[in-house]
Coordinates of C-alpha atoms in Angstrom, one line a residue:
Chain A
M1 CA 85.2 126.3 125.5
A2 CA 88.3 124.3 125.1
L3 CA 89.5 123.6 121.5
L4 CA 90.4 120.0 122.2
E5 CA 88.8 117.9 124.9
L6 CA 89.5 114.3 125.9
K7 CA 87.2 112.5 128.4
N8 CA 88.0 109.1 129.8
V9 CA 89.7 108.0 126.6
T10 CA 90.8 104.3 126.7
K11 CA 92.5 102.3 124.1
N12 CA 93.3 98.6 124.1
Y13 CA 95.2 96.8 121.4
N14 CA 94.1 93.2 120.9
N15 CA 92.1 93.2 124.2
E16 CA 95.3 93.7 126.1
C17 CA 95.2 96.4 128.7
C18 CA 95.9 99.4 128.1
A19 CA 97.7 101.6 125.6
L20 CA 95.6 104.4 127.0
D21 CA 93.9 104.2 130.4
N22 CA 91.2 106.7 131.2
V23 CA 92.9 109.8 129.8
S24 CA 91.2 113.1 130.3
F25 CA 92.5 116.6 129.6
S26 CA 91.6 119.7 127.6
V27 CA 93.7 122.1 125.6
D28 CA 92.9 125.7 124.7
K29 CA 93.5 127.7 121.6
G30 CA 97.1 128.6 120.9
E31 CA 98.6 126.4 123.7
F32 CA 101.9 124.7 123.3
V33 CA 101.6 121.3 125.0
S34 CA 104.4 118.7 125.3
I35 CA 103.7 115.1 126.0
I36 CA 106.6 113.3 127.6
G37 CA 107.0 109.7 128.7
P38 CA 109.1 106.6 128.1
S39 CA 108.9 104.6 124.9
G40 CA 105.7 102.6 124.7
A41 CA 103.9 104.7 127.2
G42 CA 101.1 105.5 124.7
K43 CA 102.2 108.9 123.5
S44 CA 101.9 108.1 119.8
T45 CA 98.6 106.3 120.4
L46 CA 97.3 109.4 122.3
L47 CA 98.1 111.7 119.4
R48 CA 96.6 109.4 116.8
C49 CA 93.4 109.0 118.8
I50 CA 92.9 112.8 118.4
N51 CA 92.6 112.6 114.6
R52 CA 91.2 109.1 114.6
M53 CA 94.1 107.5 112.8
V54 CA 93.7 105.1 115.8
E55 CA 90.2 104.4 117.0
A56 CA 89.8 104.9 120.8
S57 CA 88.1 101.9 122.5
S58 CA 86.0 104.1 124.7
G59 CA 85.7 107.7 125.8
E60 CA 84.9 110.9 124.1
I61 CA 87.1 113.2 122.1
S62 CA 85.9 116.6 120.9
V63 CA 87.8 118.9 118.5
D64 CA 86.5 122.4 118.0
G65 CA 83.2 121.5 119.5
V66 CA 82.7 118.4 117.2
I67 CA 82.6 115.0 118.9
S68 CA 84.9 112.9 116.6
S69 CA 84.1 109.3 117.5
S70 CA 80.7 109.1 115.7
L71 CA 81.6 111.0 112.5
S72 CA 80.9 109.6 109.1
K73 CA 83.8 109.1 106.7
K74 CA 83.1 112.4 104.8
K75 CA 82.8 114.5 108.0
L76 CA 85.9 112.8 109.4
R77 CA 87.8 114.0 106.4
K78 CA 86.6 117.5 107.0
L79 CA 87.6 117.3 110.7
R80 CA 91.1 116.0 109.7
T81 CA 91.7 119.1 107.5
K82 CA 91.6 121.1 110.8
I83 CA 94.3 118.9 112.3
G84 CA 97.7 119.0 110.9
M85 CA 100.2 116.3 111.7
I86 CA 104.0 116.1 111.4
F87 CA 106.1 113.0 112.0
Q88 CA 109.5 111.8 113.1
H89 CA 110.4 110.4 109.7
Y90 CA 108.7 113.4 107.9
N91 CA 106.6 111.0 105.7
L92 CA 107.0 113.0 102.5
V93 CA 106.7 111.6 99.0
D94 CA 110.4 111.6 98.2
R95 CA 110.1 111.6 94.4
L96 CA 108.0 114.8 94.3
T97 CA 109.1 118.4 94.7
V98 CA 108.8 120.5 97.8
I99 CA 105.9 122.5 96.4
E100 CA 104.0 119.4 95.4
N101 CA 104.5 117.9 98.9
V102 CA 103.3 121.1 100.5
L103 CA 100.2 121.2 98.4
H104 CA 99.3 117.7 99.5
G105 CA 98.0 119.4 102.6
R106 CA 95.2 120.9 100.5
L107 CA 93.9 117.5 99.3
G108 CA 91.4 117.2 102.2
Y109 CA 89.6 120.3 100.9
K110 CA 89.3 119.2 97.3
S111 CA 86.9 117.0 95.4
T112 CA 88.2 113.6 94.5
L113 CA 88.8 114.4 90.9
A114 CA 90.6 117.7 91.5
G115 CA 92.8 116.0 94.0
V116 CA 93.5 113.1 91.6
L117 CA 94.5 115.4 88.8
G118 CA 96.5 117.7 91.2
R119 CA 94.6 120.9 90.2
Y120 CA 95.2 123.6 92.7
N121 CA 93.9 127.1 92.4
Q122 CA 95.9 130.3 92.4
E123 CA 95.0 131.1 96.0
E124 CA 96.2 127.8 97.3
K125 CA 99.4 128.0 95.3
S126 CA 100.2 131.5 96.6
Q127 CA 99.4 130.4 100.2
A128 CA 101.8 127.5 99.8
Y129 CA 104.4 129.7 98.4
R130 CA 104.1 132.2 101.3
I131 CA 104.4 129.4 103.9
I132 CA 107.4 128.0 102.2
E133 CA 109.0 131.4 102.2
I134 CA 108.3 131.9 106.0
L135 CA 110.0 128.6 106.7
G136 CA 113.0 129.6 104.6
L137 CA 112.7 127.0 101.9
N138 CA 112.3 129.2 98.9
E139 CA 115.5 128.1 97.3
Q140 CA 114.5 124.4 97.5
I141 CA 110.9 125.0 96.2
Y142 CA 111.4 122.9 93.0
K143 CA 113.9 120.4 94.5
R144 CA 112.9 116.8 95.0
C145 CA 112.4 115.9 98.6
D146 CA 115.0 113.2 98.6
Q147 CA 117.7 115.8 98.0
L148 CA 116.9 117.7 101.2
S149 CA 118.5 117.4 104.6
G150 CA 116.5 116.1 107.6
G151 CA 115.9 119.6 109.0
Q152 CA 114.6 120.8 105.6
K153 CA 112.4 117.8 105.2
Q154 CA 110.8 118.5 108.6
R155 CA 110.2 122.1 107.5
V156 CA 108.4 120.8 104.4
G157 CA 106.4 118.6 106.8
I158 CA 105.5 121.7 108.8
A159 CA 104.5 123.6 105.7
R160 CA 102.3 120.7 104.6
A161 CA 100.5 120.9 107.9
L162 CA 100.2 124.7 107.9
V163 CA 98.8 124.8 104.4
Q164 CA 95.7 123.0 105.8
N165 CA 94.9 126.1 107.8
P166 CA 94.7 123.9 110.9
K167 CA 93.5 124.7 114.3
I168 CA 95.7 122.1 115.9
I169 CA 99.0 120.6 114.8
L170 CA 100.0 117.3 116.2
C171 CA 103.8 116.5 116.2
D172 CA 104.9 112.9 116.7
E173 CA 108.5 113.2 117.9
P174 CA 109.4 115.9 115.3
I175 CA 113.0 116.3 116.4
A176 CA 113.9 112.7 117.3
S177 CA 116.0 112.1 114.1
L178 CA 117.5 115.6 113.8
D179 CA 120.8 117.1 115.0
P180 CA 120.7 119.8 117.8
N181 CA 120.8 122.7 115.3
A182 CA 118.0 121.5 113.1
S183 CA 116.0 120.6 116.2
K184 CA 116.3 124.1 117.5
I185 CA 115.1 125.6 114.2
I186 CA 112.1 123.2 114.1
M187 CA 111.2 123.9 117.7
D188 CA 111.5 127.7 117.2
H189 CA 109.2 127.5 114.2
L190 CA 106.7 125.5 116.1
R191 CA 106.7 128.0 119.0
N192 CA 106.2 130.9 116.6
I193 CA 103.4 129.1 114.9
S194 CA 101.6 128.7 118.2
K195 CA 102.3 132.3 119.5
E196 CA 101.8 134.2 116.3
M197 CA 99.1 132.2 114.5
G198 CA 97.2 131.0 117.6
I199 CA 97.4 127.4 116.4
T200 CA 97.5 124.8 119.2
I201 CA 100.6 122.6 119.1
I202 CA 100.8 119.2 120.7
V203 CA 104.2 117.7 120.7
N204 CA 105.4 114.2 121.6
L205 CA 109.0 114.6 123.0
H206 CA 111.8 112.4 124.3
Q207 CA 113.9 115.4 125.4
V208 CA 112.7 116.6 128.8
E209 CA 114.9 119.7 128.6
V210 CA 113.4 120.7 125.2
A211 CA 109.9 120.3 126.7
L212 CA 110.8 122.4 129.7
K213 CA 112.2 125.2 127.5
Y214 CA 109.4 125.5 124.9
S215 CA 106.1 124.4 126.3
D216 CA 103.3 126.3 128.1
R217 CA 102.2 123.0 129.6
I218 CA 103.6 119.5 130.0
I219 CA 101.6 116.3 130.1
G220 CA 103.6 113.3 131.5
V221 CA 102.4 109.8 130.4
N222 CA 103.4 106.4 131.8
R223 CA 101.7 103.1 130.9
G224 CA 98.8 104.9 129.3
K225 CA 98.0 107.0 132.3
V226 CA 98.5 110.8 132.7
V227 CA 100.8 111.1 135.7
F228 CA 101.6 114.8 135.4
D229 CA 99.7 117.7 133.9
G230 CA 100.9 121.2 134.6
A231 CA 103.2 124.1 133.8
P232 CA 106.9 123.3 133.2
C233 CA 108.0 125.2 136.3
D234 CA 105.9 122.7 138.4
L235 CA 107.7 119.7 137.1
T236 CA 110.0 118.4 139.8
T237 CA 112.6 115.6 139.7
R238 CA 110.3 113.5 141.7
Q239 CA 107.6 113.8 139.1
I240 CA 110.1 113.1 136.3
R241 CA 110.8 109.9 138.3
D242 CA 107.1 109.1 138.3
I243 CA 107.0 109.6 134.5
Y244 CA 110.1 107.7 133.5
G245 CA 110.3 105.1 136.3
S246 CA 113.0 104.9 139.0
E247 CA 115.8 103.4 136.9
S248 CA 116.2 106.4 134.7
E249 CA 116.3 108.8 137.7
D250 CA 120.0 109.4 137.7
L251 CA 120.3 110.0 134.0
I252 CA 117.5 112.5 133.8
F253 CA 118.5 114.2 137.1
E254 CA 122.0 114.8 135.7
L255 CA 120.6 116.1 132.5
G256 CA 118.4 118.5 134.3
E257 CA 121.2 119.8 136.5
R258 CA 123.5 120.4 133.5
H259 CA 120.9 122.4 131.8
A260 CA 120.1 124.4 134.9
G261 CA 123.8 125.2 135.1
Chain B
M1 CA 143.3 114.5 134.5
Q2 CA 141.4 111.4 135.6
F3 CA 141.2 110.2 132.1
K4 CA 144.9 110.4 131.6
E5 CA 145.6 108.4 134.8
L6 CA 143.1 105.8 133.7
I7 CA 144.9 105.3 130.4
V8 CA 148.3 105.0 132.1
Q9 CA 146.9 102.4 134.5
E10 CA 145.3 100.4 131.6
T11 CA 148.6 100.4 129.6
N12 CA 150.5 99.1 132.6
N13 CA 148.0 96.3 133.1
I14 CA 148.3 95.2 129.5
C15 CA 152.1 95.2 129.6
E16 CA 152.0 93.0 132.7
Q17 CA 149.7 90.5 131.0
L18 CA 151.9 90.4 128.0
S19 CA 155.1 89.7 129.8
S20 CA 153.4 86.9 131.8
Y21 CA 152.3 85.4 128.5
E22 CA 155.8 85.5 127.1
D23 CA 157.1 83.7 130.2
R24 CA 154.8 80.8 129.5
H25 CA 155.4 80.6 125.7
T26 CA 158.8 82.1 125.3
S27 CA 157.6 84.3 122.4
F28 CA 154.9 84.8 119.9
K29 CA 157.4 84.4 117.0
E30 CA 158.4 81.0 118.3
L31 CA 154.8 79.9 118.6
F32 CA 154.0 81.1 115.1
L33 CA 157.0 79.3 113.5
T34 CA 156.7 76.1 115.4
K35 CA 156.8 72.9 113.2
D36 CA 154.9 70.6 115.6
T37 CA 151.8 69.1 114.0
I38 CA 148.6 70.1 115.7
N39 CA 146.0 67.3 115.7
F40 CA 143.1 68.9 113.9
G41 CA 139.9 67.3 112.4
P42 CA 138.6 67.8 108.9
I43 CA 137.8 71.3 107.9
K44 CA 134.4 70.5 106.5
L45 CA 132.1 68.7 108.8
L46 CA 129.9 65.9 107.5
D47 CA 126.5 67.3 108.4
R48 CA 123.1 66.5 106.9
A49 CA 123.3 69.1 104.1
S50 CA 126.5 67.7 102.7
I51 CA 125.4 64.1 103.0
A52 CA 122.2 65.0 101.0
M53 CA 124.4 66.9 98.4
R54 CA 126.7 63.9 97.9
T55 CA 123.8 61.5 97.6
V56 CA 122.2 63.6 94.9
I57 CA 125.4 63.9 92.9
L58 CA 126.1 60.1 93.1
F59 CA 122.5 59.4 92.0
L60 CA 122.7 61.7 89.0
T61 CA 126.1 60.2 88.0
V62 CA 124.6 56.7 88.1
L63 CA 121.5 57.8 86.2
T64 CA 123.7 59.5 83.4
I65 CA 125.8 56.4 82.9
Y66 CA 122.7 54.2 82.8
F67 CA 121.0 56.5 80.3
F68 CA 123.8 56.5 77.8
S69 CA 124.4 52.8 78.0
T70 CA 120.8 51.9 77.3
L71 CA 119.9 54.5 74.8
D72 CA 118.1 53.1 71.7
Y73 CA 119.5 54.8 68.6
Q74 CA 117.1 53.0 66.2
S75 CA 119.5 52.5 63.3
I76 CA 120.4 56.2 63.3
D77 CA 124.0 57.0 62.7
V78 CA 124.8 59.4 65.6
L79 CA 127.7 61.0 63.8
K80 CA 125.7 61.5 60.6
G81 CA 122.9 63.0 62.7
F82 CA 125.2 65.5 64.2
T83 CA 126.7 66.5 60.8
D84 CA 123.3 66.8 59.1
T85 CA 122.0 69.0 61.9
F86 CA 125.1 71.1 61.5
V87 CA 124.6 71.4 57.8
N88 CA 121.0 72.4 58.3
F89 CA 122.0 75.2 60.7
K90 CA 124.6 76.3 58.2
T91 CA 122.0 76.7 55.5
M92 CA 119.6 78.4 57.9
L93 CA 122.1 80.9 59.2
L94 CA 124.5 81.5 56.3
N95 CA 122.1 81.4 53.3
P96 CA 119.0 83.2 54.5
Y97 CA 116.7 84.0 51.6
A98 CA 113.0 84.7 51.3
Q99 CA 111.2 83.5 48.1
R100 CA 107.6 83.3 49.1
F101 CA 107.2 86.9 50.3
T102 CA 108.9 90.3 49.7
L103 CA 110.8 92.3 52.3
G104 CA 107.8 94.6 52.5
E105 CA 105.4 91.8 53.2
A106 CA 107.7 90.4 55.9
F107 CA 107.8 93.8 57.6
Y108 CA 104.1 94.1 57.4
N109 CA 103.8 90.8 59.2
V110 CA 106.4 91.9 61.8
V111 CA 104.1 94.9 62.4
V112 CA 101.1 92.6 62.9
T113 CA 103.1 90.6 65.5
L114 CA 104.2 93.8 67.2
G115 CA 100.6 95.0 67.2
L116 CA 99.5 91.8 68.9
A117 CA 102.2 92.3 71.6
F118 CA 101.3 96.0 72.0
L119 CA 97.5 95.4 72.3
T120 CA 97.9 92.6 74.9
T121 CA 100.4 94.6 76.9
L122 CA 98.1 97.6 76.9
I123 CA 95.0 95.6 77.9
G124 CA 97.0 93.8 80.5
G125 CA 98.6 97.0 81.9
I126 CA 95.3 98.9 82.3
V127 CA 93.5 96.1 84.1
A128 CA 96.6 95.2 86.1
L129 CA 96.9 98.8 87.3
L130 CA 93.5 98.5 89.0
L131 CA 94.1 95.0 90.3
G132 CA 97.6 95.9 91.4
L133 CA 96.2 98.7 93.6
L134 CA 93.8 96.3 95.2
A135 CA 96.5 93.7 95.7
A136 CA 98.9 96.0 97.4
Q137 CA 99.0 95.4 101.1
N138 CA 99.5 99.1 102.0
L139 CA 96.4 100.1 100.0
A140 CA 93.7 97.4 100.4
P141 CA 92.4 95.2 103.2
K142 CA 94.3 92.0 103.8
Q143 CA 91.4 89.7 102.6
V144 CA 91.1 91.5 99.3
T145 CA 94.9 91.4 98.6
N146 CA 95.1 87.7 99.5
L147 CA 92.1 86.9 97.3
I148 CA 93.5 88.8 94.3
K149 CA 97.1 87.6 94.8
G150 CA 95.9 84.0 95.0
F151 CA 93.7 84.3 92.0
V152 CA 96.5 85.9 89.9
A153 CA 99.0 83.2 91.0
I154 CA 96.7 80.5 89.7
I155 CA 96.4 82.3 86.3
R156 CA 100.1 82.7 86.1
A157 CA 100.8 79.1 86.9
V158 CA 99.1 78.0 83.6
P159 CA 101.3 78.9 80.5
T160 CA 100.1 81.5 78.0
I161 CA 99.7 79.0 75.2
L162 CA 97.3 76.9 77.3
W163 CA 95.1 80.0 78.0
V164 CA 95.0 80.8 74.3
L165 CA 93.9 77.2 73.5
I166 CA 91.3 77.4 76.3
F167 CA 89.9 80.6 74.9
A168 CA 90.1 79.1 71.4
V169 CA 87.2 76.9 72.4
A170 CA 84.9 79.9 72.6
A171 CA 86.6 82.3 70.1
G172 CA 87.9 79.9 67.6
L173 CA 91.6 79.4 66.8
G174 CA 93.0 82.7 65.6
S175 CA 93.9 86.2 66.6
A176 CA 90.9 86.7 68.9
A177 CA 91.8 83.8 71.1
A178 CA 95.4 84.8 71.1
I179 CA 94.6 88.3 72.3
I180 CA 92.3 87.2 75.0
G181 CA 94.7 84.5 76.3
M182 CA 97.8 86.6 76.1
S183 CA 96.0 89.6 77.8
F184 CA 94.8 87.2 80.5
H185 CA 98.4 86.1 81.3
S186 CA 99.7 89.6 81.0
I187 CA 97.2 90.8 83.6
S188 CA 98.2 88.3 86.1
Y189 CA 102.0 88.9 85.6
L190 CA 101.7 92.7 85.7
T191 CA 99.3 92.6 88.7
K192 CA 102.0 90.9 90.7
A193 CA 104.7 93.2 89.5
Y194 CA 102.7 96.4 90.0
S195 CA 101.4 95.5 93.4
E196 CA 104.9 94.8 94.6
S197 CA 106.1 98.2 93.2
F198 CA 103.2 99.9 95.1
E199 CA 104.1 98.1 98.3
D200 CA 107.5 99.8 98.1
L201 CA 105.9 103.0 99.3
D202 CA 106.1 103.3 103.1
R203 CA 102.8 102.9 105.0
S204 CA 103.7 106.0 107.0
V205 CA 103.5 108.3 103.9
I206 CA 100.0 107.1 103.2
E207 CA 99.2 107.6 106.9
A208 CA 100.4 111.2 106.6
L209 CA 98.2 112.0 103.7
M210 CA 95.2 110.3 105.3
A211 CA 95.8 112.4 108.4
S212 CA 95.5 115.5 106.3
G213 CA 92.1 114.4 105.0
A214 CA 93.0 113.0 101.6
N215 CA 90.9 110.1 100.3
W216 CA 92.0 106.8 98.8
W217 CA 92.0 107.9 95.1
Q218 CA 93.8 111.1 95.9
I219 CA 96.5 109.2 97.8
V220 CA 96.9 106.7 95.0
F221 CA 97.3 109.3 92.3
Q222 CA 99.3 111.9 94.3
A223 CA 101.6 109.6 96.2
V224 CA 101.6 106.0 95.3
I225 CA 101.8 106.2 91.5
P226 CA 104.3 109.1 91.3
S227 CA 106.6 107.1 93.7
S228 CA 106.4 103.9 91.6
V229 CA 106.1 105.2 88.0
T230 CA 109.6 104.1 87.0
Y231 CA 109.1 100.6 88.3
L232 CA 105.7 100.4 86.5
L233 CA 107.1 101.5 83.2
S234 CA 110.1 99.1 83.3
W235 CA 107.8 96.2 84.2
T236 CA 105.5 97.1 81.4
F237 CA 108.4 97.2 78.9
L238 CA 109.6 93.8 80.1
R239 CA 106.2 92.4 79.6
F240 CA 106.1 93.9 76.1
E241 CA 109.3 92.1 75.2
I242 CA 107.8 88.8 76.6
N243 CA 104.6 89.4 74.7
F244 CA 106.5 89.9 71.5
A245 CA 108.1 86.5 71.9
N246 CA 104.7 85.1 72.8
A247 CA 103.1 86.7 69.8
V248 CA 105.6 85.0 67.5
A249 CA 104.8 81.6 69.1
M250 CA 101.0 82.3 69.0
G251 CA 101.3 83.0 65.3
A252 CA 102.7 79.6 64.8
A253 CA 100.7 77.6 67.3
A254 CA 97.3 79.3 67.4
G255 CA 97.1 80.8 63.8
A256 CA 97.2 84.3 65.1
G257 CA 98.9 85.6 62.0
G258 CA 102.0 87.8 61.8
I259 CA 105.6 86.7 61.3
G260 CA 105.1 83.7 63.5
F261 CA 102.6 82.2 61.1
D262 CA 105.1 82.7 58.2
L263 CA 107.7 80.9 60.3
F264 CA 105.4 78.0 60.9
M265 CA 104.6 77.7 57.2
A266 CA 108.2 78.0 56.1
G267 CA 109.4 75.4 58.7
G268 CA 106.5 73.0 59.0
F269 CA 104.8 73.2 55.6
Y270 CA 107.4 74.1 52.9
F271 CA 110.5 72.7 54.8
D272 CA 112.4 75.8 53.5
L273 CA 115.4 76.2 55.8
R274 CA 116.6 79.3 54.0
E275 CA 113.3 81.1 54.7
V276 CA 113.3 80.0 58.3
G277 CA 116.8 81.5 58.6
F278 CA 115.6 84.8 57.1
I279 CA 112.6 85.0 59.5
T280 CA 114.8 84.1 62.5
Y281 CA 117.2 87.0 61.6
L282 CA 114.3 89.3 61.3
I283 CA 112.9 88.4 64.7
I284 CA 116.3 88.7 66.4
A285 CA 116.8 92.1 64.8
I286 CA 113.4 93.3 66.1
A287 CA 114.1 91.9 69.6
I288 CA 117.5 93.8 69.7
V289 CA 115.8 97.0 68.6
L290 CA 113.2 96.6 71.3
E291 CA 115.8 95.9 73.9
V292 CA 117.9 99.0 73.0
F293 CA 114.8 101.2 72.8
S294 CA 113.5 100.1 76.3
T295 CA 117.0 100.4 77.9
N296 CA 117.3 103.9 76.5
I297 CA 113.8 105.0 77.8
K298 CA 114.5 103.5 81.2
G299 CA 117.7 105.4 81.5
K300 CA 116.0 108.6 80.6
L301 CA 113.2 108.0 83.0
Q302 CA 115.5 107.3 85.9
K303 CA 117.3 110.6 85.2
S304 CA 114.2 112.7 85.0
I305 CA 111.9 111.2 87.6

């Protein structure tokens, strides 16, 4: 059975049609899926429907066999611990240290009081430390997050998601504010996570060439509809035109050619 | 190659344009140094704002002249009035002396006043922390924040002394009414200050923690308060200074005791200017100590947090 399954998911904001329009797909364990599409196509909404940061208007989403739409607050919390999320602007607490930010990923597992007081047990701490070391941040471990570079901040974001022991990690444009070097490091880490740990990765991307290079599967979204769903090698320039609209054809075509050559 | 050609072409174009311009105007230099007057209007245009400004200034001038020409001095010699006041100030500030209490008693009363300020700031801070969380737009629903912000604004609009007098109806004039009234006003002041500090934290950080399954209390204590703790402390110190000044006034006006009551007795009951001077110096000294203390602590906090 698929790890994540969306059936006819629709989302309207303020009764206007349609941020998402009848979206259905399913994702297996360990898959690396990229979602591409123009700005405002509904990529972010799609991701946030999966962990119910945004409530879908209709349709059914099941994560790991649990249908999420009818869950109580407590069970939703439990479900969210299985879904990590990383963001374009990292969304870390700048005044806290790297290790404190990473341990925030454990809050969903803790009682309210233990979370409020910030009491973490030895096992959680050593897990956090291991993950930080894997991501190459052990020199920054007690640094405050506002002293880090963008790439390092994003790695802290990944560590925070990993320490949840998630089954899925949702990435909302993780490399949109990073330079090419840092972007490559982040994307390599994400690919390793999916290949070695068997964690499903779903990434929103603006860079078609990055999506082509890293993903097992690409989902193209335009105006809330899935217009492409398949392997990267099946993505033709015509389909890219379907996804991004005809105006951007030349630009993307050129980009594609340059990377081919 | 292409790029180079393009630049050469552009440069030629510009040169052509320039030479044709010089044909018409002989040269830039001549144009710049020409003495012909150019007909130009006023630099400042007479629009609605400046008309309103001028009207206000004219009105105030007329009012001032009218005020001084019709002032009723009631057989007071203005010059003598000024010199007498000056002499009073001289006695107050240059010959301070306390005869009705010792220095030890004066310090004890200062401590009472400081205690009043500390207690009201503490009560205000604790209650305002909770209300501030509920009044922050990134932490609570909009209806709740609007309700609390509106309520708190109304409390703040009424001065502290009026709240003390209102509570004096129930608690009797004295320290109890002063503490309730001053705490009341501190709560409303600090709620506004705290909630605005909390709102500094980006909504997206809260979203990130919610997405990982953290609940509201955990987010508040792990993200919101650590991010705003320096603001919270500096607002609280500021309120403590305000409350010290208020506590002096409450001692005089509401019989809440402390150095303010001594000041009231010295000034309004014994007419002892030298004692008033002594107490004034004492209060100024305490205020300076508080200011230095809080500036130091704020500096240290900003370094460490």
